[in-house]
Coordinates of C-alpha atoms and ligand atoms in Angstrom, one line a residue:
M1 CA -31.8 -33.5 -50.6
P2 CA -30.3 -30.6 -52.6
K3 CA -30.7 -27.1 -51.2
I4 CA -31.2 -24.0 -53.3
Y5 CA -30.1 -20.5 -52.3
T6 CA -31.5 -17.7 -54.4
A7 CA -30.8 -14.0 -54.3
R8 CA -31.0 -10.8 -56.3
W9 CA -27.4 -11.4 -57.4
V10 CA -25.2 -14.5 -57.8
L11 CA -21.5 -13.8 -58.5
P12 CA -19.8 -16.9 -59.9
I13 CA -16.5 -14.9 -60.3
V14 CA -15.7 -17.1 -63.4
A15 CA -18.7 -15.8 -65.2
A16 CA -20.7 -12.6 -65.3
A17 CA -23.0 -11.7 -62.3
I18 CA -26.4 -13.3 -62.6
N19 CA -29.4 -11.1 -61.8
D20 CA -32.0 -13.2 -59.9
G21 CA -29.7 -16.1 -59.7
A22 CA -29.6 -19.4 -57.8
I23 CA -27.1 -21.9 -56.6
V24 CA -27.7 -25.6 -55.8
I25 CA -25.8 -27.2 -53.0
N26 CA -25.8 -31.0 -52.9
D27 CA -24.0 -32.3 -49.8
S28 CA -20.5 -30.8 -49.9
K29 CA -20.5 -29.6 -53.5
I30 CA -22.1 -27.1 -55.9
A31 CA -24.5 -29.0 -58.2
A32 CA -25.5 -26.0 -60.4
V33 CA -25.4 -22.2 -60.7
G34 CA -27.7 -20.1 -62.9
D35 CA -30.8 -18.2 -63.5
R36 CA -33.3 -18.6 -60.7
A37 CA -36.3 -19.7 -62.7
A38 CA -34.3 -22.3 -64.7
I39 CA -32.7 -23.7 -61.5
L40 CA -36.1 -24.0 -59.8
R41 CA -37.4 -25.9 -62.8
A42 CA -34.4 -28.2 -62.9
F43 CA -34.5 -29.1 -59.2
P44 CA -38.2 -29.3 -58.4
G45 CA -37.8 -31.3 -55.1
A46 CA -35.1 -29.1 -53.5
L47 CA -35.4 -27.0 -50.4
V48 CA -35.4 -23.3 -51.5
E49 CA -34.3 -20.3 -49.5
D50 CA -34.5 -16.8 -51.0
F51 CA -32.2 -14.2 -49.5
G52 CA -33.8 -11.4 -51.4
N53 CA -31.7 -8.3 -51.9
A54 CA -28.3 -10.0 -51.3
A55 CA -25.3 -11.4 -53.1
I56 CA -24.3 -15.0 -53.1
L57 CA -20.6 -15.4 -53.8
P58 CA -17.7 -17.8 -53.3
G59 CA -16.5 -17.8 -49.7
L60 CA -14.0 -15.0 -49.1
I61 CA -10.4 -16.1 -48.7
N62 CA -8.0 -14.6 -46.2
A63 CA -4.6 -15.6 -47.7
H64 CA -2.5 -14.4 -44.8
S65 CA -3.5 -14.5 -41.2
H66 CA -2.0 -15.3 -37.7
L67 CA -5.2 -16.5 -35.9
E68 CA -3.2 -17.4 -32.7
L69 CA -2.4 -13.6 -32.3
T70 CA -6.1 -12.6 -32.1
V71 CA -5.7 -11.9 -28.3
M72 CA -3.1 -9.3 -29.3
R73 CA -5.6 -7.0 -31.0
G74 CA -4.5 -3.5 -29.9
F75 CA -1.7 -4.9 -27.8
L76 CA 1.2 -3.4 -29.8
E77 CA -0.1 0.1 -30.7
R78 CA 2.8 1.9 -29.0
E79 CA 5.5 -0.3 -30.7
E80 CA 4.2 0.1 -34.2
H81 CA 6.8 2.8 -35.2
D82 CA 9.6 0.3 -34.5
F83 CA 9.0 -3.1 -36.2
F84 CA 11.9 -4.7 -34.4
A85 CA 10.4 -3.7 -31.0
W86 CA 7.0 -4.8 -32.3
L87 CA 8.2 -8.2 -33.2
R88 CA 10.1 -8.6 -29.9
K89 CA 7.1 -7.7 -27.7
L90 CA 4.9 -10.0 -29.7
T91 CA 7.3 -12.9 -29.5
L92 CA 7.8 -12.5 -25.7
A93 CA 4.0 -12.3 -25.1
R94 CA 3.4 -15.4 -27.2
L95 CA 5.8 -17.3 -25.0
Q96 CA 3.5 -16.6 -22.1
M97 CA 0.6 -18.4 -23.8
T98 CA -0.2 -22.0 -23.0
D99 CA -1.4 -24.4 -25.6
E100 CA -5.0 -23.8 -24.5
D101 CA -4.5 -20.0 -24.7
L102 CA -3.2 -20.4 -28.3
F103 CA -6.2 -22.6 -29.1
V104 CA -8.7 -20.0 -27.7
S105 CA -7.0 -17.1 -29.4
A106 CA -7.0 -18.9 -32.8
A107 CA -10.6 -20.1 -32.3
C108 CA -11.8 -16.5 -31.7
G109 CA -9.9 -15.4 -34.8
A110 CA -11.6 -18.2 -36.8
I111 CA -15.0 -17.1 -35.5
E112 CA -14.2 -13.5 -36.5
A113 CA -13.4 -14.8 -40.0
A114 CA -16.5 -16.9 -40.3
R115 CA -18.7 -14.0 -39.3
A116 CA -17.0 -11.9 -42.1
G117 CA -17.8 -14.5 -44.8
I118 CA -14.3 -15.9 -44.9
T119 CA -14.4 -19.7 -45.6
C120 CA -10.7 -20.4 -46.1
L121 CA -7.4 -19.0 -44.6
G122 CA -3.7 -19.3 -45.2
D123 CA -2.8 -19.2 -41.5
S124 CA 0.8 -18.8 -40.2
S125 CA 1.3 -20.2 -36.8
S126 CA 4.1 -20.7 -34.3
F127 CA 2.1 -23.5 -32.7
A128 CA 0.2 -24.9 -35.8
V129 CA -1.4 -27.8 -34.0
Q130 CA -3.4 -25.5 -31.9
S131 CA -4.5 -23.3 -34.9
M132 CA -5.5 -26.5 -36.8
R133 CA -7.6 -27.6 -33.8
A134 CA -9.3 -24.2 -33.6
L135 CA -10.0 -24.1 -37.4
S136 CA -11.5 -27.6 -37.3
E137 CA -13.6 -26.7 -34.3
V138 CA -15.1 -23.6 -36.0
G139 CA -15.4 -25.5 -39.3
L140 CA -13.3 -23.4 -41.7
R141 CA -11.0 -24.5 -44.5
A142 CA -7.3 -23.6 -44.1
I143 CA -3.7 -24.3 -44.8
V144 CA -1.9 -23.8 -41.5
Y145 CA 1.8 -23.2 -42.0
Q146 CA 4.0 -24.1 -39.1
E147 CA 6.6 -21.3 -38.6
S148 CA 10.2 -22.1 -38.4
F149 CA 12.8 -19.7 -37.0
G150 CA 16.6 -19.9 -36.8
P151 CA 18.9 -17.2 -38.1
D152 CA 22.1 -19.1 -37.0
P153 CA 23.1 -21.5 -39.9
K154 CA 24.9 -23.7 -37.3
L155 CA 21.6 -24.6 -35.8
A156 CA 19.8 -25.3 -39.1
D157 CA 19.9 -29.2 -38.7
E158 CA 18.5 -29.0 -35.2
N159 CA 15.8 -26.5 -36.2
V160 CA 14.7 -28.5 -39.2
D161 CA 14.5 -31.7 -37.1
K162 CA 12.2 -29.9 -34.8
L163 CA 10.1 -28.7 -37.7
R164 CA 9.9 -32.3 -39.1
E165 CA 8.6 -33.4 -35.7
Q166 CA 6.0 -30.6 -35.6
L167 CA 4.9 -31.6 -39.2
D168 CA 4.4 -35.2 -38.1
G169 CA 2.1 -33.9 -35.3
M170 CA 0.2 -31.7 -37.7
Q171 CA -0.3 -34.5 -40.2
T172 CA -2.2 -36.5 -37.7
L173 CA -4.7 -33.6 -37.4
Q174 CA -5.2 -33.1 -41.2
T175 CA -8.7 -33.3 -42.5
D176 CA -10.3 -32.6 -45.9
L177 CA -10.6 -29.0 -44.8
V178 CA -7.5 -28.2 -42.7
R179 CA -4.1 -29.0 -44.3
A180 CA -0.5 -28.7 -43.0
G181 CA 2.0 -26.4 -44.4
L182 CA 5.5 -25.0 -43.6
S183 CA 6.6 -21.4 -43.1
P184 CA 10.3 -20.4 -42.9
H185 CA 9.3 -17.2 -41.1
A186 CA 11.2 -14.5 -42.9
P187 CA 14.7 -13.9 -44.4
Y188 CA 15.8 -12.1 -41.3
T189 CA 14.8 -14.9 -38.9
V190 CA 15.8 -18.0 -40.9
S191 CA 19.3 -18.7 -42.2
A192 CA 19.9 -19.4 -45.9
R193 CA 20.9 -23.0 -45.0
Q194 CA 17.7 -23.5 -43.2
L195 CA 15.7 -22.0 -46.1
E196 CA 17.3 -24.6 -48.4
M197 CA 16.6 -27.5 -46.1
I198 CA 13.0 -26.5 -45.5
S199 CA 12.5 -26.0 -49.3
R200 CA 13.9 -29.4 -50.0
L201 CA 11.6 -31.0 -47.4
A202 CA 8.6 -29.2 -48.9
V203 CA 9.3 -30.2 -52.5
D204 CA 10.1 -33.8 -51.6
E205 CA 6.9 -34.3 -49.6
T206 CA 4.7 -31.9 -51.5
I207 CA 4.0 -29.6 -48.6
P208 CA 2.7 -26.1 -49.2
V209 CA 5.0 -23.2 -48.1
M210 CA 4.4 -19.6 -47.1
M211 CA 6.9 -17.0 -46.2
H212 CA 7.0 -13.3 -45.3
A213 CA 9.0 -11.5 -48.0
A214 CA 10.0 -8.0 -48.9
E215 CA 8.0 -6.4 -46.1
S216 CA 10.0 -3.7 -44.3
A217 CA 12.7 -1.2 -45.0
G218 CA 14.9 -3.0 -42.3
E219 CA 14.7 -6.2 -44.3
K220 CA 15.7 -4.4 -47.5
Q221 CA 18.7 -2.8 -45.8
L222 CA 19.7 -6.2 -44.4
M223 CA 19.5 -7.8 -47.9
L224 CA 21.2 -5.0 -49.8
N225 CA 23.9 -3.6 -47.5
G226 CA 23.8 -5.7 -44.3
I227 CA 22.9 -2.7 -42.2
G228 CA 19.9 -1.6 -40.1
P229 CA 18.0 -3.0 -37.1
F230 CA 17.8 -6.6 -38.3
A231 CA 21.5 -6.7 -39.2
D232 CA 22.3 -5.2 -35.8
G233 CA 20.1 -7.8 -34.1
L234 CA 21.9 -10.7 -35.9
R235 CA 25.3 -9.3 -35.0
A236 CA 24.3 -8.9 -31.3
R237 CA 23.5 -12.6 -31.4
G238 CA 27.0 -13.4 -32.8
I239 CA 25.7 -14.3 -36.2
D240 CA 27.9 -13.5 -39.1
W241 CA 25.5 -12.1 -41.8
Q242 CA 26.9 -11.6 -45.3
A243 CA 24.4 -9.4 -47.2
P244 CA 23.6 -11.0 -50.5
G245 CA 23.3 -7.6 -52.2
T246 CA 20.0 -8.7 -53.9
S247 CA 16.3 -8.2 -53.4
T248 CA 14.5 -10.6 -51.0
V249 CA 12.7 -12.4 -53.9
R250 CA 16.0 -13.0 -55.7
Y251 CA 17.6 -14.3 -52.5
L252 CA 14.6 -16.7 -52.0
S253 CA 15.1 -17.8 -55.6
D254 CA 18.9 -18.4 -55.0
H255 CA 18.1 -20.5 -51.9
G256 CA 15.5 -22.8 -53.4
V257 CA 12.4 -21.3 -51.8
L258 CA 10.7 -20.4 -55.1
E259 CA 11.0 -24.0 -56.2
T260 CA 8.2 -24.7 -53.7
K261 CA 5.8 -22.3 -55.4
P262 CA 5.5 -20.5 -52.1
L263 CA 2.9 -18.1 -51.0
L264 CA 4.7 -14.8 -50.3
A265 CA 3.2 -12.4 -47.9
H266 CA 3.6 -8.6 -48.4
C267 CA 6.0 -8.2 -51.4
I268 CA 6.2 -4.4 -50.8
N269 CA 9.8 -4.0 -52.0
V270 CA 9.7 -5.7 -55.3
D271 CA 11.0 -4.6 -58.7
E272 CA 10.2 -5.8 -62.2
D273 CA 12.7 -8.7 -62.0
D274 CA 11.1 -9.9 -58.7
L275 CA 7.6 -9.9 -60.2
Q276 CA 8.9 -11.9 -63.2
L277 CA 10.6 -14.4 -60.8
I278 CA 7.3 -14.8 -58.8
K279 CA 5.3 -15.2 -62.1
N280 CA 7.8 -17.7 -63.7
H281 CA 7.9 -19.9 -60.6
G282 CA 4.1 -19.9 -60.2
A283 CA 4.4 -18.5 -56.6
G284 CA 1.6 -16.7 -54.9
V285 CA 1.3 -13.3 -53.3
A286 CA -0.8 -12.4 -50.2
H287 CA -1.3 -8.7 -50.5
C288 CA -1.9 -7.2 -47.0
P289 CA -2.3 -3.5 -47.5
K290 CA -3.9 -2.6 -44.1
S291 CA -1.2 -4.3 -42.1
N292 CA 1.5 -2.7 -44.3
A293 CA -0.1 0.7 -43.8
K294 CA -0.6 0.4 -40.1
L295 CA 3.0 -0.7 -39.5
G296 CA 4.2 2.1 -41.8
H297 CA 5.9 -0.4 -44.1
G298 CA 4.6 1.1 -47.3
R299 CA 2.5 0.1 -50.2
A300 CA 2.8 -3.0 -52.3
P301 CA 2.1 -2.6 -56.0
F302 CA -1.4 -4.1 -56.2
A303 CA -2.1 -2.9 -59.7
Q304 CA 1.2 -4.3 -60.9
F305 CA 0.5 -7.7 -59.3
I306 CA -2.8 -7.8 -61.2
A307 CA -1.2 -6.6 -64.5
H308 CA 1.4 -9.4 -64.2
G309 CA -1.3 -12.0 -63.7
L310 CA 0.2 -13.2 -60.4
N311 CA -1.6 -15.7 -58.2
L312 CA -2.8 -12.9 -56.0
G313 CA -4.9 -13.0 -52.8
L314 CA -5.7 -10.6 -50.0
G315 CA -4.6 -11.1 -46.4
S316 CA -5.5 -9.4 -43.2
D317 CA -2.2 -10.4 -41.6
S318 CA -2.7 -10.6 -37.8
V319 CA -5.2 -8.5 -36.1
A320 CA -2.3 -7.2 -34.0
S321 CA -1.4 -5.1 -37.0
N322 CA -4.8 -4.5 -38.8
N323 CA -6.9 -4.7 -36.4
T324 CA -9.6 -6.6 -38.3
S325 CA -9.9 -9.8 -40.3
D326 CA -12.4 -8.6 -42.9
I327 CA -11.5 -9.4 -46.5
L328 CA -14.3 -7.2 -48.0
E329 CA -12.9 -4.2 -46.1
E330 CA -9.3 -5.3 -47.1
A331 CA -10.4 -5.4 -50.7
R332 CA -11.9 -1.9 -50.5
F333 CA -8.7 -0.5 -48.8
A334 CA -6.5 -2.3 -51.4
T335 CA -8.5 -0.7 -54.3
L336 CA -8.6 2.8 -52.9
L337 CA -4.9 2.7 -51.9
A338 CA -3.9 1.5 -55.4
R339 CA -5.7 4.5 -56.8
A340 CA -4.4 6.9 -54.1
S341 CA -0.9 6.6 -55.5
G342 CA -1.9 9.2 -58.1
A343 CA -1.2 6.7 -60.9
G344 CA -4.8 5.8 -60.5
L345 CA -6.0 6.1 -64.1
A346 CA -4.8 3.9 -66.9
S347 CA -4.4 5.4 -70.4
D348 CA -7.9 4.2 -71.4
D349 CA -9.4 6.1 -68.5
Q350 CA -10.2 3.0 -66.6
P351 CA -9.2 2.9 -62.9
S352 CA -6.0 1.0 -62.3
V353 CA -7.8 -1.4 -60.1
N354 CA -11.6 -1.9 -60.3
A355 CA -14.1 -3.6 -58.0
T356 CA -14.3 -6.8 -60.1
Q357 CA -10.5 -7.2 -59.9
A358 CA -10.6 -6.7 -56.2
L359 CA -13.4 -9.2 -55.7
F360 CA -11.4 -11.7 -57.8
A361 CA -8.4 -11.3 -55.5
A362 CA -10.7 -11.8 -52.5
T363 CA -12.0 -15.1 -53.9
L364 CA -10.5 -17.0 -56.8
G365 CA -7.2 -15.1 -56.6
G366 CA -6.8 -16.1 -53.0
A367 CA -7.6 -19.7 -53.9
R368 CA -4.9 -19.7 -56.6
A369 CA -2.4 -18.1 -54.2
L370 CA -3.1 -21.0 -51.8
G371 CA -3.0 -23.6 -54.6
L372 CA -6.6 -24.6 -54.0
S373 CA -8.3 -23.1 -57.1
D374 CA -9.3 -26.6 -58.3
R375 CA -11.9 -26.8 -55.6
I376 CA -12.7 -23.3 -54.2
G377 CA -12.8 -19.6 -55.2
A378 CA -15.6 -19.8 -57.8
L379 CA -19.3 -20.8 -58.0
K380 CA -19.3 -23.5 -60.5
E381 CA -20.7 -27.0 -60.8
G382 CA -18.4 -29.5 -59.1
M383 CA -16.6 -27.0 -56.9
Q384 CA -16.8 -27.3 -53.1
A385 CA -19.8 -25.5 -51.6
D386 CA -17.8 -22.7 -49.8
I387 CA -20.2 -19.7 -50.0
A388 CA -20.8 -16.3 -48.5
V389 CA -24.2 -14.6 -48.6
V390 CA -23.9 -10.9 -48.2
S391 CA -26.9 -8.6 -47.5
L392 CA -27.3 -5.7 -49.9
H393 CA -30.4 -4.5 -48.1
S394 CA -29.1 -1.7 -46.0
I395 CA -29.7 2.0 -46.8
R396 CA -25.9 2.5 -46.7
Q397 CA -25.7 0.3 -49.9
Q398 CA -28.5 2.0 -51.9
P399 CA -28.9 2.4 -54.8
I400 CA -27.1 -0.5 -56.4
R401 CA -26.3 -0.8 -60.0
D402 CA -23.3 -3.2 -60.0
P403 CA -23.1 -5.9 -57.3
A404 CA -19.3 -6.1 -57.3
E405 CA -19.1 -2.3 -56.8
A406 CA -21.7 -2.5 -54.0
L407 CA -19.7 -5.3 -52.3
I408 CA -16.3 -3.7 -52.6
F409 CA -17.1 0.0 -52.1
S410 CA -20.1 0.0 -49.7
S411 CA -20.2 -3.3 -47.9
S412 CA -18.1 -5.1 -45.3
G413 CA -17.9 -8.4 -43.5
R414 CA -20.6 -7.0 -41.1
D415 CA -23.1 -7.4 -43.9
V416 CA -22.6 -11.2 -44.2
L417 CA -25.7 -13.2 -43.5
V418 CA -24.5 -16.8 -43.9
T419 CA -21.2 -18.5 -44.3
V420 CA -21.1 -22.0 -45.7
V421 CA -18.0 -24.3 -45.8
R422 CA -18.2 -27.6 -47.8
G423 CA -22.0 -27.4 -47.7
R424 CA -22.2 -26.8 -43.9
E425 CA -23.4 -23.5 -42.5
V426 CA -21.0 -22.3 -39.9
Y427 CA -22.5 -18.9 -39.4
R428 CA -26.0 -17.5 -39.9
N429 CA -27.7 -14.2 -38.9
G430 CA -25.4 -13.2 -36.0
H431 CA -24.8 -16.7 -34.6
M432 CA -22.1 -19.3 -35.0
T433 CA -23.7 -22.7 -35.5
T434 CA -20.5 -24.7 -34.7
T435 CA -19.1 -23.4 -31.5
A436 CA -19.8 -21.6 -28.2
E437 CA -18.7 -18.1 -29.0
D438 CA -19.5 -16.4 -25.6
D439 CA -17.4 -18.9 -23.6
L440 CA -14.4 -18.4 -25.9
K441 CA -14.8 -14.6 -25.7
T442 CA -14.6 -14.7 -21.9
R443 CA -11.5 -16.9 -22.0
L444 CA -9.9 -14.5 -24.5
D445 CA -10.3 -11.6 -22.1
Q446 CA -8.6 -13.6 -19.4
I447 CA -5.7 -14.4 -21.6
R448 CA -5.3 -10.8 -22.5
A449 CA -5.3 -9.8 -18.9
K450 CA -2.4 -12.2 -18.3
L451 CA -0.4 -10.7 -21.2
D452 CA -1.2 -7.1 -20.1
G453 CA 0.2 -7.9 -16.6
P454 CA -0.5 -5.9 -13.5
A455 CA -1.8 -2.4 -14.3
Ligands
ZN1 ZN1 2.4 -12.2 -41.2

């Protein structure tokens, strides 16, 4: 039997907000969206639930996460000033984690996301099979990208063989909700030859790709001049690095990565040519402003991404560098940060980024960046029923004139009432409906104690 949710506001994203709106969920799909009275007349036998002063919107999309690192929230605060040391400590700690540790850590991250109204993630993982298991257990939608490392071109064949094997394992776990992808980790951890081989594999087999790109000053130095901490690190490993003398995005274009229409995380150090390359290839961008700020990497040009019409989503990155996975909060931060540059007002006196644009990036923009906008990101008949219901009831949100502004500027993931994925409620009113949260939390603490080591 169809189910109707009604609320003071329904935000389809592809159409104007509906005051006193309703949405009809039939099995896994959205059957109708519209005015409450009209919907109730059209579906007389349906179950009806009224959320009152709340907003019903498409499930939020976290376009860049590392759920397996959830156990490392607050683990790397002292290393943040030195990205190279930060990455090294993270990598060594991850090696201490068993398969089950990785599963528990990822499951806790997935629960955090579900509680914040996130229904879909672009998750990068060094042990993707465990992240896929965790996401399936919690009931979220995702593309999980298996990371591949290997800066030494002589080992590219071996590394890609290993990736191929990992991909085979992932493909046996694929469901309608959780799909397998590939991630050559970053330009400073993967050789050009390996980038080319992975790109070919992805194009030949139509596998989605994500990659970290143009994130840090060290990466820019490596690309342009072959100097800095990453260059020193490669040399210390006996790897002969020839700086291409180009931007990262141009380098990715030269080595076939853009042919895969990849999702690029960060894109802080990009110029006009880079933005055109991203646009012309139909690649996506995961804008991760809080992680970028916390690590001191700088500020990606959110307003320019929007102005160029890129496939643009928002990402939390890992909670090791954020320290939350909350896309409403990320959208607020992204908007304020874009305005804080001082170039905040466009010539027509409109802010450079407004709440409607930020909400778009948090929903349909993220779906486009992940290549999933044919099924999620908007409330429309025929789309998958991936939905977040956010309370607008609190005194901290009053008075409300515009629901998008209320969501972006005075709400957060903590206001989410219900999270629905493919018609199934995974979270409601403080409780996960799919998984035993308390047990996972206890196990997460135990894993962290192991990583912290003796006091
Ligand atoms: Zn990342």
